[in-house]
Coordinates of C-alpha atoms in Angstrom, one line a residue:
M1 CA 106.4 55.7 79.1
V2 CA 103.4 57.0 81.3
A3 CA 105.6 58.5 84.1
S4 CA 107.7 59.9 81.5
G5 CA 105.1 61.5 79.8
T6 CA 103.5 62.9 82.8
E7 CA 107.2 64.6 83.9
A8 CA 107.1 65.8 80.5
S9 CA 103.7 67.5 81.0
G10 CA 104.9 68.8 84.3
G11 CA 108.3 70.3 83.1
G12 CA 106.5 71.9 80.0
D13 CA 103.3 73.7 82.6
E14 CA 106.2 74.9 84.6
G15 CA 108.1 76.3 81.5
L16 CA 104.8 77.8 80.4
R17 CA 104.5 79.4 83.8
R18 CA 107.8 80.9 83.9
R19 CA 107.4 82.3 80.6
G20 CA 104.3 83.4 81.4
C21 CA 103.5 86.8 83.3
T22 CA 101.3 84.5 86.0
Y23 CA 101.2 84.5 89.6
R24 CA 100.3 81.0 90.9
K25 CA 100.5 80.6 94.8
Y26 CA 103.1 77.6 93.7
D27 CA 105.2 80.4 92.3
F28 CA 105.5 82.3 95.5
L29 CA 105.0 79.3 98.2
P30 CA 105.7 76.0 96.5
E31 CA 107.0 74.9 100.4
E32 CA 105.2 72.0 102.0
S33 CA 104.6 74.3 104.9
F34 CA 102.1 76.4 102.9
Q35 CA 100.3 73.9 101.2
T36 CA 97.7 73.8 103.5
W37 CA 96.3 75.6 106.4
G38 CA 96.9 72.3 108.5
N39 CA 100.7 72.4 107.5
Y40 CA 101.0 76.1 108.1
V41 CA 99.7 75.8 111.6
K42 CA 101.8 73.0 112.2
A43 CA 105.0 74.7 110.7
L44 CA 104.2 77.5 113.1
S45 CA 103.9 75.4 116.1
Q46 CA 107.3 74.0 115.2
T47 CA 108.9 77.6 114.9
P48 CA 111.2 77.4 117.9
G49 CA 112.8 74.2 116.6
R50 CA 112.8 75.2 113.0
F51 CA 114.8 78.6 114.2
K52 CA 117.3 76.7 116.4
D53 CA 118.3 74.4 113.0
R54 CA 118.6 77.5 110.8
V55 CA 120.5 79.4 113.4
L56 CA 123.2 76.8 113.7
T57 CA 123.2 75.6 110.0
R58 CA 126.0 77.1 108.0
S59 CA 125.7 76.7 104.1
L60 CA 128.6 75.3 101.8
D61 CA 130.4 76.8 99.3
S62 CA 129.3 74.1 97.1
T63 CA 126.0 74.7 97.7
E64 CA 125.9 78.3 97.0
L65 CA 128.2 77.6 93.7
V66 CA 125.9 74.8 92.4
E67 CA 122.5 73.9 94.1
M68 CA 121.5 77.6 94.7
K69 CA 122.2 78.7 91.1
A70 CA 120.1 75.7 89.7
Q71 CA 117.3 77.4 91.7
S72 CA 117.4 80.2 88.6
H73 CA 116.7 77.6 85.8
N74 CA 119.1 79.7 83.6
E75 CA 122.9 80.4 83.8
M76 CA 123.6 84.0 83.7
K77 CA 126.4 84.6 81.1
K78 CA 129.8 84.9 81.9
T79 CA 130.8 88.2 79.9
L80 CA 132.8 90.6 82.3
N81 CA 136.5 91.0 83.0
W82 CA 138.4 93.2 85.3
W83 CA 138.0 96.3 82.9
D84 CA 134.3 96.3 82.9
L85 CA 134.5 95.6 86.4
I86 CA 136.4 98.7 87.2
W87 CA 134.2 100.7 85.1
F88 CA 131.1 99.2 87.0
G89 CA 132.5 100.3 90.3
I90 CA 133.3 104.1 89.1
G91 CA 129.9 103.9 87.9
A92 CA 128.3 102.6 90.7
V93 CA 130.1 104.9 93.1
I94 CA 130.8 108.1 91.8
G95 CA 127.1 109.9 91.7
A96 CA 124.8 111.4 94.0
G97 CA 127.0 111.4 97.3
I98 CA 130.0 113.3 95.6
F99 CA 127.4 115.8 94.4
V100 CA 125.0 116.6 96.6
L101 CA 126.4 115.3 100.1
T102 CA 129.7 116.9 100.0
G103 CA 127.8 120.4 99.9
L104 CA 125.6 119.5 102.7
E105 CA 128.0 118.1 104.8
A106 CA 130.7 120.4 104.3
K107 CA 128.0 123.6 105.3
K108 CA 126.1 121.7 108.2
H109 CA 129.1 119.5 109.9
A110 CA 132.6 119.5 108.6
G111 CA 133.7 122.9 107.0
P112 CA 136.7 122.2 104.4
A113 CA 137.5 119.3 106.5
V114 CA 135.2 117.5 104.6
V115 CA 138.1 115.9 102.4
L116 CA 139.3 114.3 105.8
S117 CA 135.8 112.8 106.3
Y118 CA 136.1 111.3 102.6
V119 CA 139.5 110.2 103.5
V120 CA 137.9 108.2 106.9
S121 CA 135.1 107.1 104.8
G122 CA 137.4 106.2 102.0
V123 CA 139.9 103.9 104.4
S124 CA 136.8 102.1 105.8
A125 CA 135.6 101.3 102.6
L126 CA 138.5 100.0 101.3
L127 CA 139.1 97.7 104.0
S128 CA 135.6 96.4 103.4
V129 CA 136.3 96.2 99.8
F130 CA 139.2 93.5 100.7
C131 CA 136.9 91.3 102.8
Y132 CA 134.1 91.6 100.0
T133 CA 137.1 90.6 97.3
E134 CA 138.2 87.6 98.8
F135 CA 134.8 86.1 99.2
A136 CA 133.9 87.0 95.7
V137 CA 136.8 85.2 94.6
E138 CA 135.9 81.9 96.5
I139 CA 132.3 82.3 95.9
P140 CA 131.7 83.6 93.0
V141 CA 127.7 83.8 92.7
A142 CA 125.2 86.6 92.4
G143 CA 124.2 86.8 96.2
G144 CA 127.1 88.9 97.2
S145 CA 127.5 89.1 101.0
F146 CA 124.4 87.3 101.8
A147 CA 125.8 84.3 100.1
Y148 CA 129.1 85.1 102.1
L149 CA 127.3 85.6 105.7
R150 CA 125.3 82.2 104.8
V151 CA 128.3 80.1 104.3
E152 CA 130.4 81.7 107.7
L153 CA 127.7 83.0 110.2
G154 CA 124.6 81.1 109.5
D155 CA 121.0 81.3 107.7
F156 CA 119.6 83.6 110.4
V157 CA 122.3 86.3 110.2
A158 CA 122.4 86.0 106.4
F159 CA 118.8 86.9 106.6
I160 CA 118.8 89.9 108.7
A161 CA 121.7 91.1 106.6
A162 CA 119.7 90.5 103.6
G163 CA 116.9 92.6 104.8
N164 CA 119.3 95.3 105.0
I165 CA 120.6 95.0 101.9
L166 CA 117.8 95.1 100.1
L167 CA 117.0 98.4 102.0
E168 CA 120.7 99.7 101.3
Y169 CA 119.7 99.3 97.4
V170 CA 115.9 100.8 97.6
I171 CA 117.2 103.6 99.5
G172 CA 120.3 104.3 97.6
G173 CA 118.5 104.4 94.5
A174 CA 115.7 106.6 95.7
A175 CA 118.1 109.0 96.8
V176 CA 120.2 109.2 93.8
A177 CA 117.1 109.4 91.8
R178 CA 115.9 112.4 93.5
S179 CA 119.4 113.9 93.1
W180 CA 118.8 113.5 89.3
T181 CA 115.8 115.7 89.4
S182 CA 117.7 118.3 91.6
Y183 CA 120.6 118.6 89.1
F184 CA 117.9 118.3 85.9
A185 CA 116.3 121.5 87.5
T186 CA 119.7 123.5 87.9
L187 CA 120.2 122.2 84.0
C188 CA 116.8 123.9 83.0
N189 CA 117.7 127.0 85.2
H190 CA 115.0 126.2 87.8
D191 CA 115.3 126.1 92.0
S192 CA 116.0 122.1 92.8
N193 CA 112.1 121.7 93.8
D194 CA 110.3 123.3 90.7
F195 CA 110.1 120.3 89.2
R196 CA 108.5 118.4 92.1
I197 CA 104.6 118.5 93.3
V198 CA 104.2 120.2 96.9
A199 CA 101.4 117.8 99.1
P200 CA 101.3 120.1 102.1
G201 CA 99.6 117.7 103.9
L202 CA 102.7 115.3 104.3
G203 CA 104.9 115.6 106.7
E204 CA 108.6 118.3 106.0
N205 CA 110.9 115.3 104.5
Y206 CA 107.9 113.8 102.4
K207 CA 105.9 116.5 101.1
Y208 CA 107.9 117.1 97.7
L209 CA 106.9 114.3 95.0
D210 CA 109.4 113.6 92.5
P211 CA 107.4 112.0 89.4
I212 CA 110.7 112.6 87.3
A213 CA 112.7 110.2 89.5
V214 CA 110.1 107.6 88.8
V215 CA 110.3 108.3 85.0
V216 CA 114.2 108.0 85.7
I217 CA 113.9 104.4 87.3
I218 CA 111.5 103.1 85.0
G219 CA 114.0 103.8 82.1
I220 CA 116.9 102.5 84.2
C221 CA 114.5 99.2 84.8
F222 CA 114.4 98.7 81.0
L223 CA 118.3 98.9 80.5
A224 CA 119.0 96.6 83.3
V225 CA 116.6 93.5 82.0
L226 CA 118.0 93.7 78.6
S227 CA 121.6 92.7 78.8
T228 CA 124.2 92.9 81.7
K229 CA 127.0 92.9 78.7
G230 CA 124.7 95.9 77.5
S231 CA 124.3 97.5 80.6
S232 CA 128.3 97.3 80.8
R233 CA 128.9 99.2 77.7
L234 CA 126.5 102.1 78.2
N235 CA 128.2 102.5 81.7
Y236 CA 131.3 102.5 80.3
I237 CA 130.6 105.3 77.7
A238 CA 128.6 107.1 80.5
S239 CA 131.5 106.7 83.1
I240 CA 134.1 108.0 80.3
V241 CA 132.0 111.3 80.3
H242 CA 131.6 111.6 83.7
V243 CA 135.3 111.3 84.2
I244 CA 135.9 114.1 81.7
V245 CA 133.6 116.4 83.3
I246 CA 135.0 115.6 86.8
L247 CA 138.5 116.6 85.5
F248 CA 136.8 119.7 84.2
I249 CA 135.5 120.4 87.4
I250 CA 138.8 120.0 89.3
I251 CA 140.7 121.9 86.8
A252 CA 138.6 125.0 86.1
G253 CA 137.3 125.1 89.7
L254 CA 141.0 125.4 91.0
T255 CA 141.5 128.3 88.8
K256 CA 139.4 130.2 91.1
A257 CA 140.1 129.0 94.2
D258 CA 140.7 131.1 97.3
T259 CA 143.3 130.1 100.1
K260 CA 141.3 132.2 102.6
N261 CA 138.1 129.9 102.4
Y262 CA 140.6 127.5 104.1
E263 CA 141.3 129.6 107.1
K264 CA 138.8 127.7 109.2
F265 CA 139.6 124.5 108.4
A266 CA 137.6 122.4 110.8
P267 CA 135.3 124.8 112.1
F268 CA 132.9 122.0 113.9
G269 CA 136.2 120.2 115.1
P270 CA 136.8 116.3 115.1
R271 CA 133.0 115.5 116.0
G272 CA 131.8 117.1 112.9
V273 CA 134.7 115.4 110.7
F274 CA 133.5 112.2 111.9
Q275 CA 129.8 113.2 111.6
A276 CA 130.3 113.9 108.4
S277 CA 132.4 110.7 107.5
A278 CA 129.6 109.1 108.5
V279 CA 126.9 110.2 106.3
L280 CA 129.2 110.4 103.6
F281 CA 130.0 106.4 103.6
F282 CA 127.0 106.9 101.3
A283 CA 129.0 108.2 98.7
Y284 CA 130.9 104.9 98.7
V285 CA 127.8 102.8 98.7
G286 CA 127.6 100.8 95.5
F287 CA 130.8 99.0 95.3
D288 CA 129.3 95.9 96.6
A289 CA 127.2 95.5 93.6
V290 CA 130.3 94.5 91.7
S291 CA 130.6 91.7 93.8
T292 CA 127.2 90.5 92.7
M293 CA 128.6 90.2 89.6
A294 CA 131.1 87.8 90.1
E295 CA 128.8 84.8 88.4
E296 CA 129.2 86.8 85.2
T297 CA 133.1 87.5 85.7
K298 CA 135.2 85.5 83.3
N299 CA 137.8 85.1 85.7
P300 CA 136.7 85.7 88.9
G301 CA 140.2 85.1 90.9
K302 CA 142.0 87.7 88.9
D303 CA 139.4 90.2 87.4
I304 CA 137.6 91.0 90.7
P305 CA 140.3 92.2 92.8
I306 CA 141.6 94.3 90.3
G307 CA 138.2 95.4 89.5
L308 CA 137.1 96.1 93.1
V309 CA 140.0 97.5 94.8
G310 CA 141.2 99.8 91.7
S311 CA 137.9 101.3 91.4
M312 CA 137.9 101.8 95.1
V313 CA 141.3 103.7 95.0
I314 CA 140.4 105.5 91.7
T315 CA 137.0 106.8 93.5
T316 CA 138.7 107.9 96.8
F317 CA 141.2 109.6 95.2
V318 CA 138.6 111.8 93.1
Y319 CA 136.7 112.4 95.9
C320 CA 139.2 114.0 97.9
L321 CA 140.1 116.1 95.1
L322 CA 136.5 117.1 94.2
A323 CA 136.1 118.0 98.1
V324 CA 139.1 120.2 98.0
T325 CA 138.0 121.9 95.1
L326 CA 134.7 122.8 96.1
C327 CA 135.7 124.5 99.5
L328 CA 138.3 126.3 97.7
M329 CA 135.7 127.7 95.3
Q330 CA 133.5 129.4 98.0
P331 CA 133.3 129.5 101.9
Y332 CA 131.6 126.7 103.4
G333 CA 128.8 128.7 105.0
S334 CA 128.0 129.7 101.5
I335 CA 127.6 126.4 99.8
D336 CA 124.4 125.3 98.4
E337 CA 122.8 121.9 99.9
Q338 CA 121.3 121.2 96.5
A339 CA 123.5 121.6 93.8
P340 CA 126.6 122.7 95.4
F341 CA 129.3 122.3 92.1
S342 CA 126.7 124.1 90.0
V343 CA 126.1 126.9 92.3
A344 CA 129.8 127.3 93.4
F345 CA 130.8 127.8 89.6
E346 CA 127.9 130.6 89.3
A347 CA 129.1 132.3 92.4
V348 CA 132.6 132.6 90.8
G349 CA 131.5 134.0 87.6
M350 CA 131.4 130.8 85.5
G351 CA 127.7 130.9 85.3
W352 CA 127.9 128.7 82.0
A353 CA 130.3 126.2 83.8
K354 CA 127.1 125.0 86.1
Y355 CA 125.6 123.3 82.6
V356 CA 128.5 121.3 82.3
V357 CA 128.7 120.0 85.6
A358 CA 125.0 119.4 85.9
A359 CA 125.0 117.4 82.8
G360 CA 128.1 115.7 84.1
A361 CA 126.2 114.9 87.3
L362 CA 123.3 113.6 85.5
K363 CA 125.4 111.1 83.6
G364 CA 127.3 110.0 86.9
M365 CA 123.9 109.4 88.8
T366 CA 122.4 107.5 85.7
S367 CA 125.4 105.1 85.9
V368 CA 125.1 104.9 89.6
L369 CA 121.3 103.9 89.1
L370 CA 122.1 101.5 86.4
V371 CA 125.0 99.6 88.3
G372 CA 122.4 99.5 91.2
A373 CA 119.6 98.2 89.6
V374 CA 121.8 95.5 88.1
G375 CA 123.4 94.7 91.5
Q376 CA 120.2 95.0 93.7
A377 CA 118.6 92.5 91.2
R378 CA 121.4 89.8 91.3
Y379 CA 120.9 89.8 95.4
L380 CA 117.1 89.4 95.3
T381 CA 117.8 86.5 92.9
H382 CA 119.9 84.6 95.3
I383 CA 118.1 85.3 98.2
A384 CA 115.0 83.9 96.6
R385 CA 117.2 80.9 95.2
T386 CA 117.3 79.8 99.3
H387 CA 113.3 80.7 99.5
M388 CA 114.0 83.3 102.5
V389 CA 111.8 85.3 99.8
P390 CA 109.5 83.6 97.2
P391 CA 111.4 81.5 94.2
W392 CA 109.6 83.3 91.8
F393 CA 112.3 86.2 92.2
A394 CA 114.8 83.9 91.4
Q395 CA 114.2 83.1 87.8
V396 CA 116.7 84.1 85.1
D397 CA 115.4 84.9 81.5
G398 CA 116.3 82.4 79.2
K399 CA 116.5 84.6 76.5
T400 CA 118.2 87.5 78.0
G401 CA 120.5 86.0 80.8
T402 CA 119.0 88.4 83.4
P403 CA 116.8 88.3 86.2
V404 CA 113.8 90.2 85.3
N405 CA 111.4 89.7 87.9
A406 CA 113.9 90.7 90.8
T407 CA 115.0 93.8 88.6
V408 CA 111.3 94.9 88.1
T409 CA 110.0 94.4 91.7
M410 CA 113.4 96.0 93.1
L411 CA 113.1 99.2 91.0
S412 CA 109.3 99.3 91.7
A413 CA 110.1 99.6 95.6
T414 CA 112.7 102.2 94.6
A415 CA 110.5 104.2 92.8
V416 CA 108.3 104.6 95.4
I417 CA 110.4 105.5 97.9
A418 CA 112.1 107.8 95.6
F419 CA 108.4 109.9 95.0
F420 CA 108.1 110.6 98.6
S421 CA 111.3 110.6 100.5
S422 CA 114.1 113.6 100.8
L423 CA 117.7 112.8 100.4
D424 CA 119.0 113.6 103.9
V425 CA 116.4 111.1 105.5
L426 CA 117.6 108.4 102.9
A427 CA 121.3 109.3 103.2
S428 CA 121.4 108.7 107.1
L429 CA 119.3 105.5 107.0
L430 CA 121.4 104.1 103.9
S431 CA 124.8 104.7 105.9
I432 CA 123.3 102.5 108.9
S433 CA 122.4 99.6 107.1
T434 CA 125.7 99.6 104.9
L435 CA 128.1 99.9 107.9
F436 CA 126.3 97.0 109.7
I437 CA 126.5 94.8 106.8
F438 CA 130.3 95.9 106.1
S439 CA 130.7 94.8 109.7
L440 CA 129.3 91.6 109.6
V441 CA 131.4 90.7 106.1
A442 CA 134.2 91.5 107.9
I443 CA 133.6 89.3 111.0
A444 CA 132.4 86.6 108.7
L445 CA 136.1 86.7 106.9
L446 CA 137.5 86.1 110.2
V447 CA 135.2 83.2 111.0
R448 CA 136.1 81.8 107.4
R449 CA 140.1 81.8 107.9
Y450 CA 139.9 80.9 112.0
Y451 CA 136.8 78.4 112.0
V452 CA 136.4 75.2 110.0
S453 CA 133.9 72.7 111.5
G454 CA 135.5 69.5 112.0
V455 CA 139.2 71.4 111.7
T456 CA 139.7 73.7 114.6
T457 CA 139.4 72.3 118.1
Q458 CA 137.1 73.1 120.8
A459 CA 139.9 74.6 122.8
T460 CA 140.8 76.7 119.6
R461 CA 137.2 77.5 118.9
N462 CA 136.9 79.2 122.6
K463 CA 140.1 81.4 122.3
F464 CA 138.9 82.3 118.8
I465 CA 135.2 83.6 120.2
A466 CA 136.6 85.2 123.4
C467 CA 138.9 87.2 121.0
L468 CA 136.1 87.9 118.9
V469 CA 134.0 89.4 121.7
L470 CA 136.8 91.4 122.8
I471 CA 137.0 93.1 119.4
V472 CA 133.2 93.6 119.2
G473 CA 132.6 94.7 122.4
S474 CA 135.3 97.3 122.5
S475 CA 134.4 98.4 119.2
I476 CA 130.8 99.2 120.2
A477 CA 132.1 100.5 123.3
T478 CA 133.9 103.0 121.9
S479 CA 131.3 104.0 119.6
V480 CA 128.7 104.6 121.9
Y481 CA 131.4 106.4 124.2
W482 CA 132.0 108.8 121.3
S483 CA 128.1 109.6 120.5
K484 CA 127.7 110.6 124.2
T485 CA 131.1 112.7 125.0
D486 CA 133.5 114.5 123.7
K487 CA 136.2 113.3 126.3
W488 CA 138.9 110.5 125.5
T489 CA 139.3 108.8 128.8
A490 CA 137.6 106.0 128.1
Y491 CA 139.5 105.0 125.0
V492 CA 142.6 104.4 127.2
V493 CA 140.3 101.2 127.9
T494 CA 138.8 100.4 124.7
A495 CA 141.6 100.7 122.4
P496 CA 143.9 98.6 123.9
L497 CA 140.8 95.9 124.4
W498 CA 140.3 96.0 120.5
F499 CA 144.2 95.6 120.1
L500 CA 144.4 92.7 122.4
G501 CA 141.6 90.7 120.9
T502 CA 143.2 91.3 117.6
L503 CA 146.5 90.3 118.6
G504 CA 145.1 87.3 120.6
I505 CA 143.7 86.0 117.4
W506 CA 146.9 86.5 115.9
I507 CA 149.0 84.5 117.8
L508 CA 146.9 82.0 119.9
V509 CA 144.7 80.9 117.0
P510 CA 146.0 79.2 114.1
Q511 CA 144.3 79.7 110.8
A512 CA 142.2 76.5 109.7
R513 CA 141.6 77.8 106.2
S514 CA 143.7 79.4 103.6
P515 CA 142.5 81.2 100.6
K516 CA 142.7 79.3 97.2
L517 CA 143.1 81.9 94.7
W518 CA 143.5 85.5 96.5
G519 CA 143.5 86.6 99.9
V520 CA 143.1 89.4 102.3
P521 CA 146.6 90.6 103.5
L522 CA 147.5 91.1 107.4
V523 CA 144.9 88.9 108.6
P524 CA 143.4 89.2 111.5
W525 CA 144.2 92.9 111.4
L526 CA 142.6 94.2 108.2
P527 CA 139.6 92.7 108.7
S528 CA 139.4 93.7 112.5
L529 CA 140.1 97.3 111.8
S530 CA 137.4 97.4 109.8
V531 CA 135.1 96.0 112.0
A532 CA 136.2 98.7 114.4
I533 CA 135.8 101.7 112.1
N534 CA 132.8 100.7 110.7
I535 CA 131.1 100.6 114.2
F536 CA 132.8 103.6 115.1
L537 CA 131.2 105.7 112.5
L538 CA 127.8 104.0 113.7
G539 CA 128.1 106.3 116.8
S540 CA 128.1 109.5 114.8
I541 CA 124.7 108.8 113.5
D542 CA 121.4 110.5 114.5
R543 CA 118.8 108.7 116.7
D544 CA 116.1 109.2 114.3
S545 CA 117.7 107.2 111.9
F546 CA 118.6 104.5 114.2
I547 CA 114.6 104.1 115.1
R548 CA 113.8 103.9 111.3
F549 CA 116.6 101.2 111.2
A550 CA 115.2 99.6 114.1
A551 CA 111.7 99.6 112.6
W552 CA 112.6 98.1 109.5
T553 CA 114.5 95.3 111.4
L554 CA 111.1 94.4 113.5
I555 CA 109.4 94.4 110.1
I556 CA 111.7 91.8 108.4
L557 CA 111.7 89.3 111.7
V558 CA 108.2 89.2 111.5
Y559 CA 108.4 88.3 107.9
Y560 CA 111.0 85.7 108.5
F561 CA 109.3 83.9 111.7
F562 CA 105.9 83.8 109.7
F563 CA 107.2 83.0 106.1
G564 CA 111.1 83.2 105.3
L565 CA 111.9 80.7 108.3
H566 CA 109.5 77.8 107.5
A567 CA 110.1 78.3 103.7
S568 CA 114.1 78.1 103.8
Y569 CA 113.7 75.3 106.7
D570 CA 111.8 72.9 104.0
T571 CA 113.8 74.0 100.8
A572 CA 116.9 72.9 103.4
K573 CA 115.5 69.4 104.1
D574 CA 114.3 68.8 100.6
S575 CA 117.7 69.6 99.5
L576 CA 119.4 67.2 102.0
A577 CA 117.0 64.6 101.3
K578 CA 117.7 65.0 97.7
R579 CA 121.5 64.4 98.4
L580 CA 121.2 61.7 100.6
E581 CA 119.0 60.0 98.1
A582 CA 121.5 60.7 95.4
G583 CA 124.1 59.5 98.0
T584 CA 122.2 56.2 98.6
N585 CA 121.5 55.7 95.0
L586 CA 125.3 56.1 94.2
E587 CA 126.0 53.4 96.7
L588 CA 123.5 50.8 95.3
K589 CA 124.7 51.5 92.2
K590 CA 128.2 50.5 93.2
A591 CA 127.0 47.7 95.0
E592 CA 125.3 46.5 91.7
A593 CA 128.3 47.1 89.9
A594 CA 130.7 45.1 92.6
E595 CA 128.0 42.4 92.4
V596 CA 128.5 42.2 88.5
Y597 CA 132.3 42.4 88.9
A598 CA 133.1 40.1 91.9
P599 CA 131.7 36.6 90.1
S600 CA 133.3 37.4 86.9
A601 CA 136.7 38.5 88.5
A602 CA 136.5 34.9 90.6
R603 CA 136.0 32.9 87.7
D604 CA 138.6 34.6 85.9
S605 CA 140.9 33.6 89.0
G606 CA 139.2 30.1 89.7
L607 CA 137.9 31.4 92.9
D608 CA 134.1 30.8 92.2
G609 CA 132.3 28.4 94.0
K610 CA 132.1 26.0 90.9
S611 CA 135.9 26.5 89.7
G612 CA 137.0 25.8 93.5
S613 CA 135.2 22.7 93.8
N614 CA 136.7 21.3 90.4
T615 CA 140.4 22.9 91.4
S616 CA 140.0 20.9 94.8
A617 CA 138.9 17.6 93.2
H618 CA 141.5 17.8 90.8
P619 CA 144.5 19.1 92.6
A620 CA 146.9 17.7 90.0
S621 CA 145.7 19.7 87.3

């Protein structure tokens, strides 16, 4: 009774801590390695061994589906269907990318051929959607690509991806929030920077401070923490209005089309098309947020494929139509970089239409911010379940069924970035993170299909690794060569090497696992092509963005080796100990049951000691 009372007390205390806004050390660093300075020093001394353990350890589907979800204390509510997911997908994607970056890239890099840039980016995004979909159906948890990579490529790779996933969402939200301010200014008949505060002491890309973007993010935060289904309904209404405005832009814009604007279709050549495509990949960012909602989906096997693939096909088609419309309305050199569609209508004598466009753009960007807020919080929630970041972020509110701590934290970081940084800086850095993660997910899908520990033989594993190295290596070589020169001679080598690597997997490596509910078609060709296109597009991004990306990667690595590694190592060992203890207890219970059962069974059959002696003593009976 005393023990029971203690447990109840402890549980009650923990419950109170979760309900209140306290910030005790135990909420953030509950692991053994951080309980004393001595423990921490000992943990640091064991870093090489612990790192090796985490690199080689892969999670299980069941671990992500059961143990990790239990870390949140409360279940997320299953309220979404495929219709919700399609509109979430449309709401997540169609926003700042199409309404701002189309003009920027058409003017600087692609000209009217910007439509081809959208096609290339759209194909790459669609290939990634297929890869995401199979994982989301098989492992329907809030962790999205982080959970998928933990299962197939291990903890360390998953953590590197996790850091970039969080960066992707913070930067994406900040970029959209700043675009929101630009279109709001247009709606109010002001220049895009009129509502920003100029700080001359800061650099050119950081001196326009944006308080309106911060206010918008705060409003989105309140909506995101209240209810996922409520967010879905609001997104649904906003997206319908958005689609109506897009149809207006296309129809009204094409009535003012001038085919002379298409005479110089690709003024910057193929390199300009691919440079624009790499940046315009930003316009497709957000669909992966839909995969994080798998945990809240009623029927993942049906709803997720329809929701993800359907929304991406619709989005790509709409983007191409909008890009064609813009470049037919205005010569590419006259397109406004900040609010291209609004200014284009004013230029063709339809000044009144700019208000409709600006209002539609604001609706679209609000949807993007809302879906992004929902998605990024769920990523952080699942990452926190592994203790790679403090488990305080994993807590799900019992009343709303949403991860409040994670939502508020992510949107606070988004607000800070949005306050300072310009859109062009954010867009390029975001594209690197996104393309990097999508490449990893495609590789993880190949690993999932072709390698299963205990099933795949060593010889088959070696063939698979060799082919995978050939695919990735040839893709990197193609990307680097593309970034350095306009010549084509090296492609005669790199393209066949990619083909041979993919063909080798197809012919020489038998599939070790088949999808249970829904699978990507044309494996290994489709995920291999996804790897090649994503890596190729990385070769079109500017050097400064790669420097920023490297600096961020260094920051998350420092955090990992000083905190994340030791927290996740302790958590994994505790989980293993609990599983072993549970297994031992089960065996003991089985043994006890056998001991109880065996004598009674023996007595019933006359084989116990006493009955046996009697039987032998009286053979006649």
